[in-house]
Each structure stands twice: as structure tokens, then as C-alpha cells.
Amino acid sequence: MIVGDITGYLESLAPAGYQESYDNAGLITGRHDLAIDSALITLDVTEEVIDEAISKGCRLIISHHPVLFRPIKRLTGNSYVERCLIKAIKNDIAIFASHTNLDNILGGVNSKIGEKIGLKNLKVLSPSGDLLVKLVTFIPLNHLEKVQDAIFTAGAGHIGKYDRCSYQVSGNGTFRADAEANPYVGEKGEFHVEKEVRFETIIPVHLKDRVVKAMIEAHPYEEVAYDLYPLQNSMPGVGSGMVGELDEPQEESSFLSRLMEIFDCKVIRHTHLTGKPILRVAVCGGAGSFLLPNAIAAGADVFITADLKYHDFFDSENRIVIADIGHYESEQFTKDLFYELLMKKFPKFAIRLSGIKTNPISYLIKG
């Protein structure tokens, strides 16, 4: 195996283009062509995790949180981030992170949280926009099948549970080739009219270049006419947070107690209880205060997330219970998610779960 086999598969499930603008998901150290025998999965990269990878012979570390999150100007070992990078590079260890891109997909981090709680009918809480473009091109009739197949195979034309989606209408294309041209049809210097099909489809932004390249290679024309239009449509199944339902309503205190057991919480910070049963549940692993209005609009009875500030709790206004279960606690099952995804694709490859608990927060509980 090489690093690119593993990282390419993970990015096919959670493309880097789905990450938030502030994020730094992807390959952080190492080469895509580095040969590896095993990989170590962790939530965070620390010096202890890198030591563990070295001791276990793992030349690839797969983490949720990027160890390199903010730009650095020097590698002197003055911070744990710099020491991690230096140690990884010295030992030829690749580090790969799948962060908010893994948060933002169905079947990702928030889906895993919902699964642990027992939610059904999971839907994205805040669908992402600006992730799609519309491709319009013009294809001669006798090449329609070849060109459209190339476009679809490259990743265009997916809408929800449907693929090979397009709109086509016949018309006339006109052109005149100059003396230096090599026209597929028509004669140099002569005005030509050709029966063509106007072909429209949608492309995820991160696949745009691949689709356009495939289209041009399959198209018979020397100069391929096409347009790309940015779309504001939300992309089905991509976005922040999840919302779903329990099998049956639960009393608030009982529900919070069950959360403590599931996520092994030492404490849950929550708003005053509303006195209403919990049925509809919104979740966002990690820092999710920005999704509180979405959770309320979705009719959720409780919003489970982490890293809320003092004044965020006031914003519930007794319309919803907010439960801050802790950042590490909310995302701890991401390691299991990585493991399950990789074992389905690479059942004979050595995937190891880190035994290091990387939670940097400890709790002093008053007796």
C-alpha cells in the first residue's frame, strides 16, 4: 500500500472541498507515494501519538484534527505542533487529517454521534451552498453518447439518490474556421452550421477540473465551447450538524443521564430544562454554537454540541435544551468511524486505533 491509496479513498468519501474555509484537512506531512504497512488512527496528533506510531511501525497517522491548523514560520521545536512536525518528518511518518470535511457529510462524524444516541431519519441541519457549478456545453449529435459518458464518469450529474442527471435540447451551432484551424466538420474559411445538443449538468466544485478535462478529451471539436455557472443550491447530504428523532420521547433528565453514559462525560453543561419530553435531537460534534438557530428552526427539543460560551446559553430562550458535552467527548467515536470506513475498503490492511487518550481537559468534581 501507499499513502495515496488510503488518503485518496478517505477524500473520495469526504472531499477536501467540503471543509470549512478556516480548516487544514488533507495530507500535512509525508508523500502520497510513501510505502506503508499499517496506519494509526487518532483524534488528535500529539508527541505521544507519534511515539506510538513509531513503536508500532505505523508510517501513516490518520487524525480528525489537523496538527497544523494555523500557519507557522519556523520549525524550532518551541511548541508541541513544531515538535510533532519535526518528529514526524525525521521518522518519515505521513500525517493526514479529515476534519470539517468529515463533519459535513452524511455518514460522517455527526452521523456517528446520531448513531450512538440512537437517532433515526438523520438529515443535515445546515446544508452547504456554493459547492456546485452548472456545466453547459454543446455536443455534435454523433458524439453525444461518448461525451456525456465521459462527463458522468468523471463525477458530474449526481442529484441526491440519482445519477447521470442532465438536460438536453437540440439546436444549431455555427462557426467559421480560420486558416490555422483543424476543424472536425466544415471547411476552413467557410461559415458552417452543425446540429448540436445543448447539454447541461451539475458538478461538485471539487470535481470541476476533472470533469472539464474528461469532457475536452472526449469531445471531437478542436475548440470546445462550454460555460460554468456557480450555483447557490445546497448540496444534498453535505453541511453542518445533523438532526433526527428518537424511537420514543424521553424525559429530559433521563436523556441527559443517558448522554453521560454514552459519551463517558464527567459533566454536562446545559440550560434550564423546559419540562417537555425529548424526541427531536440536533447534534454537532465539536464547537457548534453557530448552529443553535438552525437547531431551533428544525424543531429540535435538544441541541448537543460543545465549546459553548456563557452567553450562548441565554440564546436558547427556553425554546430548546442546550447540552454541552465537551469537545473530545462529542468526537471521540470518530476513531471508530475511520476504522469502520477503512476496514470495509481495505480489510487486509493493518489499521490500528491509538491507545493514547488525547483529551487535554481534566475535571475536578466537587464531592
XYZ file of C-alpha atoms in Angstrom:
367
model
C 0.000 0.000 0.000
C 0.996 3.609 -0.421
C -0.266 6.636 1.486
C -2.258 7.837 -1.532
C -4.340 4.633 -1.577
C -5.652 5.364 1.913
C -5.933 9.140 1.722
C -7.455 9.049 -1.757
C -10.200 6.737 -0.538
C -10.966 8.880 2.507
C -11.089 12.016 0.348
C -13.469 10.284 -2.062
C -15.873 9.939 0.882
C -15.195 13.342 2.457
C -13.644 15.568 -0.233
C -11.288 18.289 0.937
C -13.541 20.743 -0.919
C -16.196 20.171 1.752
C -14.031 21.547 4.563
C -14.662 24.952 6.082
C -12.541 27.884 4.880
C -10.553 28.038 8.119
C -9.645 24.348 8.105
C -6.485 22.499 7.045
C -7.615 18.973 6.206
C -5.568 16.739 3.925
C -2.024 15.394 3.839
C 0.038 17.503 6.245
C 3.371 15.675 6.231
C 4.765 12.927 4.031
C 4.441 11.882 0.412
C 1.482 10.377 -1.392
C 3.763 7.651 -2.795
C 5.224 6.636 0.598
C 5.002 2.853 1.046
C 3.234 1.833 4.266
C 2.356 -1.417 6.041
C -0.045 -0.010 8.638
C -1.826 3.134 9.791
C -2.618 4.579 13.213
C -5.958 6.303 13.852
C -6.281 9.095 16.390
C -8.480 12.059 17.222
C -5.513 14.398 17.786
C -1.821 14.280 16.907
C 0.463 14.709 19.918
C 4.079 13.775 20.551
C 2.858 10.693 22.428
C 0.788 9.611 19.422
C 3.783 9.964 17.098
C 5.898 7.920 19.528
C 3.154 5.301 19.476
C 3.209 5.253 15.675
C 6.975 4.806 15.688
C 6.804 1.948 18.204
C 4.079 0.169 16.207
C 5.746 0.715 12.836
C 2.898 2.837 11.509
C 4.150 5.249 8.854
C 0.752 6.892 8.405
C -1.231 8.688 11.111
C -4.877 9.437 10.322
C -6.341 12.097 12.596
C -9.535 14.077 12.840
C -7.965 17.330 13.998
C -5.141 18.749 11.839
C -1.973 19.109 13.875
C -1.023 22.059 11.670
C -4.010 24.361 11.913
C -2.505 27.837 11.776
C 0.429 28.986 9.642
C 3.865 28.691 11.210
C 7.010 30.492 10.069
C 9.704 28.343 11.647
C 10.332 24.835 12.966
C 12.381 25.278 16.130
C 10.571 22.900 18.457
C 9.232 25.665 20.681
C 5.648 24.323 20.581
C 4.098 20.874 20.595
C 2.974 21.430 16.987
C 6.522 22.152 15.840
C 7.883 19.186 17.798
C 5.254 16.904 16.287
C 6.086 18.013 12.768
C 9.834 17.662 13.320
C 9.461 14.169 14.810
C 7.106 13.017 12.050
C 9.391 14.282 9.288
C 12.516 12.801 10.908
C 10.831 9.403 11.135
C 9.271 9.584 7.655
C 5.723 9.437 9.029
C 2.872 10.843 6.975
C 0.095 12.699 8.821
C -3.335 13.024 7.240
C -6.357 14.848 8.675
C -10.021 14.641 7.753
C -11.718 17.320 9.820
C -14.684 19.543 8.930
C -14.989 17.746 5.591
C -15.707 14.561 7.572
C -18.084 16.529 9.811
C -20.009 17.800 6.799
C -21.169 14.566 5.163
C -23.937 12.069 5.787
C -22.211 9.069 7.288
C -19.569 11.306 8.863
C -18.805 12.473 12.393
C -22.269 13.816 13.197
C -23.947 10.749 11.774
C -21.776 8.658 14.099
C -22.915 10.761 17.061
C -26.526 10.277 15.989
C -25.959 6.534 15.678
C -24.581 6.354 19.227
C -27.612 8.216 20.574
C -29.990 6.044 18.547
C -31.381 8.681 16.194
C -33.263 7.802 13.033
C -34.162 9.795 9.912
C -30.943 11.785 10.137
C -30.731 14.897 7.976
C -28.171 17.665 7.589
C -29.011 20.529 9.946
C -27.471 23.330 7.846
C -26.939 22.288 4.194
C -23.927 23.831 2.477
C -24.244 26.103 -0.543
C -21.702 27.210 -3.148
C -20.464 23.647 -3.637
C -21.982 23.128 -7.077
C -21.436 24.523 -10.556
C -23.525 24.029 -13.666
C -21.729 22.881 -16.793
C -23.189 23.792 -20.174
C -21.574 22.513 -23.354
C -22.533 21.858 -26.965
C -22.023 18.414 -28.496
C -22.492 17.228 -32.105
C -25.220 14.611 -32.293
C -22.976 11.721 -33.318
C -20.713 12.238 -30.286
C -23.387 12.832 -27.640
C -23.167 9.419 -26.007
C -19.361 9.407 -25.833
C -19.043 12.908 -24.391
C -21.867 12.599 -21.863
C -20.491 9.261 -20.645
C -17.102 10.881 -20.070
C -18.714 13.747 -18.166
C -20.782 11.430 -15.973
C -17.904 9.018 -15.331
C -15.745 11.928 -14.139
C -18.296 12.697 -11.409
C -20.930 15.043 -12.834
C -24.703 14.641 -12.828
C -25.413 13.489 -9.258
C -28.534 14.823 -7.512
C -29.301 13.071 -4.239
C -30.025 9.400 -4.982
C -29.974 9.953 -8.763
C -27.030 9.970 -11.139
C -26.440 10.788 -14.839
C -28.773 13.777 -14.468
C -28.757 16.278 -17.338
C -30.936 18.498 -19.502
C -30.565 18.301 -23.272
C -32.065 20.290 -26.128
C -31.225 20.224 -29.846
C -30.200 23.286 -31.797
C -27.765 24.698 -34.350
C -24.165 25.578 -33.618
C -22.327 27.908 -36.004
C -18.668 28.691 -36.582
C -16.092 29.530 -39.219
C -12.617 28.014 -39.046
C -9.647 30.211 -39.911
C -6.641 29.153 -41.986
C -4.739 27.790 -38.970
C -7.625 25.676 -37.639
C -8.148 21.933 -37.964
C -11.965 21.663 -37.915
C -13.716 18.379 -37.115
C -16.534 19.364 -39.506
C -16.837 22.139 -42.065
C -14.202 23.743 -44.279
C -11.627 26.383 -43.466
C -12.860 29.870 -44.211
C -16.479 28.765 -44.695
C -19.426 29.528 -42.403
C -20.726 26.224 -41.034
C -23.955 25.186 -39.302
C -23.883 21.970 -37.262
C -26.707 20.112 -35.498
C -25.704 20.051 -31.831
C -27.151 19.232 -28.431
C -27.013 21.778 -25.629
C -26.040 19.620 -22.669
C -26.430 20.839 -19.063
C -25.472 19.094 -15.840
C -24.154 19.883 -12.367
C -20.696 19.257 -10.907
C -19.412 19.374 -7.336
C -16.881 22.202 -7.263
C -14.045 19.930 -6.172
C -14.529 17.774 -9.315
C -14.796 20.682 -11.753
C -11.318 20.413 -13.286
C -11.540 16.627 -13.625
C -14.911 16.785 -15.373
C -13.851 19.564 -17.746
C -10.677 17.659 -18.641
C -12.654 14.479 -19.352
C -15.171 16.427 -21.460
C -12.482 18.060 -23.590
C -10.666 14.755 -24.146
C -13.884 13.059 -25.302
C -15.180 15.971 -27.406
C -14.394 15.887 -31.160
C -14.073 19.668 -31.590
C -10.693 21.343 -31.661
C -12.110 24.189 -29.546
C -14.781 23.067 -27.087
C -17.365 25.689 -26.166
C -18.587 25.395 -22.581
C -19.803 27.540 -19.684
C -19.507 27.097 -15.921
C -22.059 28.805 -13.678
C -21.681 28.965 -9.878
C -24.820 27.769 -8.097
C -26.252 28.723 -4.722
C -28.205 25.475 -4.460
C -27.445 23.468 -1.357
C -25.806 20.116 -1.984
C -27.918 17.205 -0.700
C -26.263 15.406 2.186
C -23.491 17.957 2.726
C -23.446 20.523 5.525
C -23.059 21.202 9.219
C -24.721 19.276 12.021
C -27.437 16.626 11.948
C -30.968 16.362 13.219
C -33.014 13.214 13.793
C -35.567 11.556 16.057
C -35.538 9.081 18.914
C -37.703 5.970 18.704
C -39.851 7.356 21.500
C -39.912 10.510 23.676
C -37.645 10.601 26.724
C -37.821 12.688 29.879
C -35.153 15.415 29.854
C -33.166 14.367 32.913
C -33.175 10.736 31.839
C -31.983 11.703 28.388
C -29.103 13.788 29.781
C -28.116 10.939 32.088
C -28.030 8.586 29.114
C -25.792 11.054 27.267
C -23.357 10.974 30.184
C -23.142 7.196 29.919
C -22.826 7.053 26.124
C -20.122 9.711 25.902
C -18.484 8.996 29.281
C -18.966 12.627 30.306
C -17.655 13.833 33.645
C -20.032 16.777 33.393
C -22.657 18.168 31.015
C -23.250 21.911 30.947
C -26.854 22.532 29.976
C -29.588 25.156 30.023
C -32.569 25.015 32.317
C -34.878 22.154 31.436
C -38.059 23.071 29.603
C -40.299 20.397 31.120
C -41.035 18.938 27.677
C -40.083 15.418 26.515
C -37.112 14.935 24.197
C -37.925 13.451 20.779
C -36.197 15.510 18.073
C -32.446 15.871 18.588
C -29.890 18.122 16.861
C -26.165 17.366 17.133
C -22.881 18.945 16.128
C -19.570 17.414 17.138
C -17.039 19.931 18.425
C -17.759 23.650 18.546
C -21.325 24.084 17.270
C -22.789 27.227 18.815
C -23.234 28.725 15.335
C -25.894 26.086 14.635
C -28.206 26.947 17.543
C -30.628 28.960 15.319
C -30.761 26.022 12.895
C -31.493 23.583 15.694
C -34.342 25.769 16.927
C -35.713 26.244 13.406
C -35.608 22.466 12.873
C -37.871 21.983 15.885
C -35.264 20.141 17.940
C -36.005 19.608 21.625
C -32.307 19.427 22.497
C -29.076 20.543 20.831
C -25.974 18.509 21.690
C -22.619 20.122 20.969
C -19.538 21.542 22.728
C -17.434 24.632 23.450
C -20.344 26.981 24.133
C -19.645 30.338 25.745
C -21.553 31.684 28.729
C -23.805 33.983 26.695
C -24.622 31.248 24.158
C -26.795 29.558 26.764
C -29.033 32.624 27.034
C -29.863 32.303 23.346
C -31.923 29.171 23.951
C -34.646 31.405 25.490
C -36.315 28.301 26.932
C -37.167 27.083 23.410
C -34.640 24.242 23.420
C -32.323 22.440 25.823
C -28.651 23.039 25.048
C -26.278 20.280 26.196
C -22.537 20.962 26.046
C -20.979 17.518 26.487
C -17.352 18.506 25.762
C -15.312 18.690 22.568
C -13.350 15.479 22.983
C -16.375 13.630 24.327
C -18.535 14.588 21.338
C -15.956 13.498 18.744
C -14.298 10.514 20.421
C -16.100 7.983 18.227
C -14.521 9.461 15.097
C -11.695 6.956 15.572
C -14.237 4.135 15.271
C -15.699 5.807 12.190
C -12.293 5.907 10.472
C -11.705 2.277 11.390
C -15.062 1.088 10.038
C -14.692 3.000 6.766
C -11.171 1.754 6.114
C -11.822 -1.865 7.058
C -14.682 -2.042 4.566
C -12.358 -0.924 1.766
C -9.060 -2.442 2.929
C -9.970 -5.463 5.107
C -6.455 -6.952 4.925
C -4.571 -3.753 5.718
C -3.351 -3.185 9.283
C -5.461 -0.386 10.785
C -4.676 0.348 14.416
C -6.549 2.515 16.911
C -4.376 4.745 19.061
C -4.390 3.862 22.728
C -3.497 7.427 23.714
C -6.340 9.441 25.230
C -5.611 12.877 23.811
C -8.251 14.867 25.701
C -6.322 17.863 27.107
C -9.093 18.710 29.614
C -9.394 17.256 33.114
C -12.278 17.790 35.534
C -12.210 18.312 39.277
C -15.581 17.128 40.548
C -16.780 18.543 43.859
C -17.668 15.715 46.219
